Backbone as numpy.savetxt, mean C-alpha at the origin, in Angstrom:
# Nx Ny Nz CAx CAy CAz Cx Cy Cz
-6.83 -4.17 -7.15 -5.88 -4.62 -6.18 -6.37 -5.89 -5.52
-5.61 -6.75 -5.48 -6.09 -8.35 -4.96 -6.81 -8.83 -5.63
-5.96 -10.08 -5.90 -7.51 -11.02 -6.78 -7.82 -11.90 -5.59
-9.20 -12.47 -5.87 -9.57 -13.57 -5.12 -9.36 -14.71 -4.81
-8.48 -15.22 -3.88 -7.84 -16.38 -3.33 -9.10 -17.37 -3.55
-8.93 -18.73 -3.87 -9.28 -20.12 -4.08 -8.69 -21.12 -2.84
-7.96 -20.56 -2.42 -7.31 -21.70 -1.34 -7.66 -22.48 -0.32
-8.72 -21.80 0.15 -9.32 -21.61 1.60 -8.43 -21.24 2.85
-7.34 -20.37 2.14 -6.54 -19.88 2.98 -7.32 -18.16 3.81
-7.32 -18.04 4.78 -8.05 -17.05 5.01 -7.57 -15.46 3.60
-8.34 -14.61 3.55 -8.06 -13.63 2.48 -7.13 -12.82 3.30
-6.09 -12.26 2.79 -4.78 -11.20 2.68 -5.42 -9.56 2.46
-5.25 -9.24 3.79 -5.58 -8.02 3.58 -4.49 -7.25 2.31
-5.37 -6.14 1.51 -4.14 -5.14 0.96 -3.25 -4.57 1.52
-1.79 -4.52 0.66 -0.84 -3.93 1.31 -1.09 -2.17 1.20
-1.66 -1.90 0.88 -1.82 -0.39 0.47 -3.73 0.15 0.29
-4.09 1.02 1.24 -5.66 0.94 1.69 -5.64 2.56 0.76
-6.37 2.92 -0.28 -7.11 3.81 -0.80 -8.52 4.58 -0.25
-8.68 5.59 0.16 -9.48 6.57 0.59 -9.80 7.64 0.37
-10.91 7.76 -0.88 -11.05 9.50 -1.33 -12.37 10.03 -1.24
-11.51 11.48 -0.54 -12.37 11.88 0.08 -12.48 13.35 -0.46
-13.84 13.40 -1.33 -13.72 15.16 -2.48 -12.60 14.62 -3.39
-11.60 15.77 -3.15 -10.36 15.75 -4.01 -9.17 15.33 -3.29
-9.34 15.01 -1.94 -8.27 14.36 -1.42 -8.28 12.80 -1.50
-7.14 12.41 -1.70 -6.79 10.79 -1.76 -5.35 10.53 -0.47
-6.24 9.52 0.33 -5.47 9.45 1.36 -5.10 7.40 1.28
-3.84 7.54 1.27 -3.19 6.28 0.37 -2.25 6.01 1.76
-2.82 4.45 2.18 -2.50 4.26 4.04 -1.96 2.41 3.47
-0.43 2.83 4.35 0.87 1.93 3.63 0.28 0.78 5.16
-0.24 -0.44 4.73 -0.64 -1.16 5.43 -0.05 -2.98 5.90
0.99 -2.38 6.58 1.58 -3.53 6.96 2.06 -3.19 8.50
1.10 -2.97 9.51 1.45 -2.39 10.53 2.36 -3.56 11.65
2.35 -5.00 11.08 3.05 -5.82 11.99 4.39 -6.00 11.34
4.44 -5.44 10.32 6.29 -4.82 9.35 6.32 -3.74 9.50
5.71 -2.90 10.59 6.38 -1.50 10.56 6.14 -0.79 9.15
4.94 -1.53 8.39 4.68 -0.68 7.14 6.27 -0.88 6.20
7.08 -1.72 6.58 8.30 -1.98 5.64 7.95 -2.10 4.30
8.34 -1.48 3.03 8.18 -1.53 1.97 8.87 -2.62 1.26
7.73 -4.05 0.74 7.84 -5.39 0.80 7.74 -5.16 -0.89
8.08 -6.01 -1.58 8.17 -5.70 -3.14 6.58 -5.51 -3.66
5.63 -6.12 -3.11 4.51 -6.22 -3.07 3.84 -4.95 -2.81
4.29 -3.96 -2.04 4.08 -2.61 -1.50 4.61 -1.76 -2.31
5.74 -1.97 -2.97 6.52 -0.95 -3.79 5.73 -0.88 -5.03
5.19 -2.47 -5.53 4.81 -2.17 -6.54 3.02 -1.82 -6.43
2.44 -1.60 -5.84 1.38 -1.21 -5.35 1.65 0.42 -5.37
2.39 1.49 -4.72 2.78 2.47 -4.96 2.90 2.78 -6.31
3.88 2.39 -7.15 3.77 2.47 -8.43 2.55 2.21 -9.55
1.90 1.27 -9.00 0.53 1.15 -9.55 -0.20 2.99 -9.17
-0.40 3.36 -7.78 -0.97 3.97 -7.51 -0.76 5.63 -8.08
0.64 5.24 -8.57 0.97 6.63 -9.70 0.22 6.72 -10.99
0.38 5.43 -11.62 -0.77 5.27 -12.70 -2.21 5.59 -12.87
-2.81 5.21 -11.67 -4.08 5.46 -10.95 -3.98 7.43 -10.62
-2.95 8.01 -10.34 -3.33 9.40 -10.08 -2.99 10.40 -11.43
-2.65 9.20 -12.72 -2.94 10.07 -13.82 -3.98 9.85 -14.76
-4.38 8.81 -14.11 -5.56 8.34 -14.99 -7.15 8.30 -14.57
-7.79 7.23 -13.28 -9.02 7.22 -12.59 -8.34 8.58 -11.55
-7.72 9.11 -11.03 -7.88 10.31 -9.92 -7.14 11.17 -10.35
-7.14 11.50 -11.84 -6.74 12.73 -12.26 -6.86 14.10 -11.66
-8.30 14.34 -11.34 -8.40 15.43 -10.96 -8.54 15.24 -8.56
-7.68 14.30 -8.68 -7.37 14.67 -6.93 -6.36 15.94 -6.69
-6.44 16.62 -5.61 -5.46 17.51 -5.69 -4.80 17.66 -4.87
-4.74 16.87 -3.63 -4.02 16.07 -2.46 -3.90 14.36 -2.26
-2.98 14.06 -2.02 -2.69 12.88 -1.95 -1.65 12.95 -0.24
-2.28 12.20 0.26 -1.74 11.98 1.79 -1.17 10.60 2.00
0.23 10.75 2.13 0.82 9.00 2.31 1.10 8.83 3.97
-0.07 7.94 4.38 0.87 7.86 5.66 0.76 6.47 5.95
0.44 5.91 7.31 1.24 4.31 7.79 0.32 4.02 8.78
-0.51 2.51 8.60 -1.20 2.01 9.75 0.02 1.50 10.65
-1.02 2.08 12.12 -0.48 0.94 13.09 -0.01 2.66 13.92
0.46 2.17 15.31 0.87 3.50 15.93 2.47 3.91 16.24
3.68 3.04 15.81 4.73 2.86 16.20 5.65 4.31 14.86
5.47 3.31 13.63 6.09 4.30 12.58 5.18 4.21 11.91
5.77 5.17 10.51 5.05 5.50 9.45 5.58 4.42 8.46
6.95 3.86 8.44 7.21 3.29 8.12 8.78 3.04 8.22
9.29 1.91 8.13 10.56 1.09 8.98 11.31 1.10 7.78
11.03 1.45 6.39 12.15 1.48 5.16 12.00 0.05 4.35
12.32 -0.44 3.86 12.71 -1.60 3.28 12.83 -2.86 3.60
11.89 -3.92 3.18 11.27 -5.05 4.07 12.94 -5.86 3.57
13.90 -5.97 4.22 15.05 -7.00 3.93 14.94 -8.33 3.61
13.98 -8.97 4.07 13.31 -10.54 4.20 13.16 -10.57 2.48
12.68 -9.28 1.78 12.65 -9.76 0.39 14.21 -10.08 -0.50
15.18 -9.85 0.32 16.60 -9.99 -0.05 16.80 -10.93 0.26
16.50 -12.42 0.79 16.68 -13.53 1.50 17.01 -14.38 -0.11
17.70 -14.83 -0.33 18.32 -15.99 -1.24 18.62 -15.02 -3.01
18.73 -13.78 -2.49 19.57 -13.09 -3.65 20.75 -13.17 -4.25
């Protein structure tokens, strides 16, 4: 997840923070100044992370989705990615 920026633009945190702990995998939707809005970038990060729980975390046996930041868990669907559709 993330390749390494060249820009000298400061680095982009991940949209999606991985944490396993034993057999639990706790998968934290990280866009807490979007309300954790699911940005195409996030969606497809999720979908990655299905791949990842049949393959490297096969044998997890909890998976916990929840949302940085203290307001929501998450606000639904980042609209801004609909801008010139």
């Amino acid at each position: 997840m993330g390749a390494e920026q060249t820009t000298g633009a400061p680095p982009t945190e991940p949209v999606l923070l991985l944490d396993r702990r034993g057999d639990i995998l706790i998968a934290t939707l990280n866009r807490p100044r979007k309300g954790n809005a699911l940005s195409t970038e996030l969606i497809l990060e999720l979908g990655e992370l299905t791949k990842q729980l049949r393959d490297e975390y096969a044998d997890v046996k909890v998976v916990v989705l929840t949302g940085r930041g203290e307001k929501v868990f998450s606000a639904g669907a980042d609209i801004t990615n609909l801008v010139g559709l």
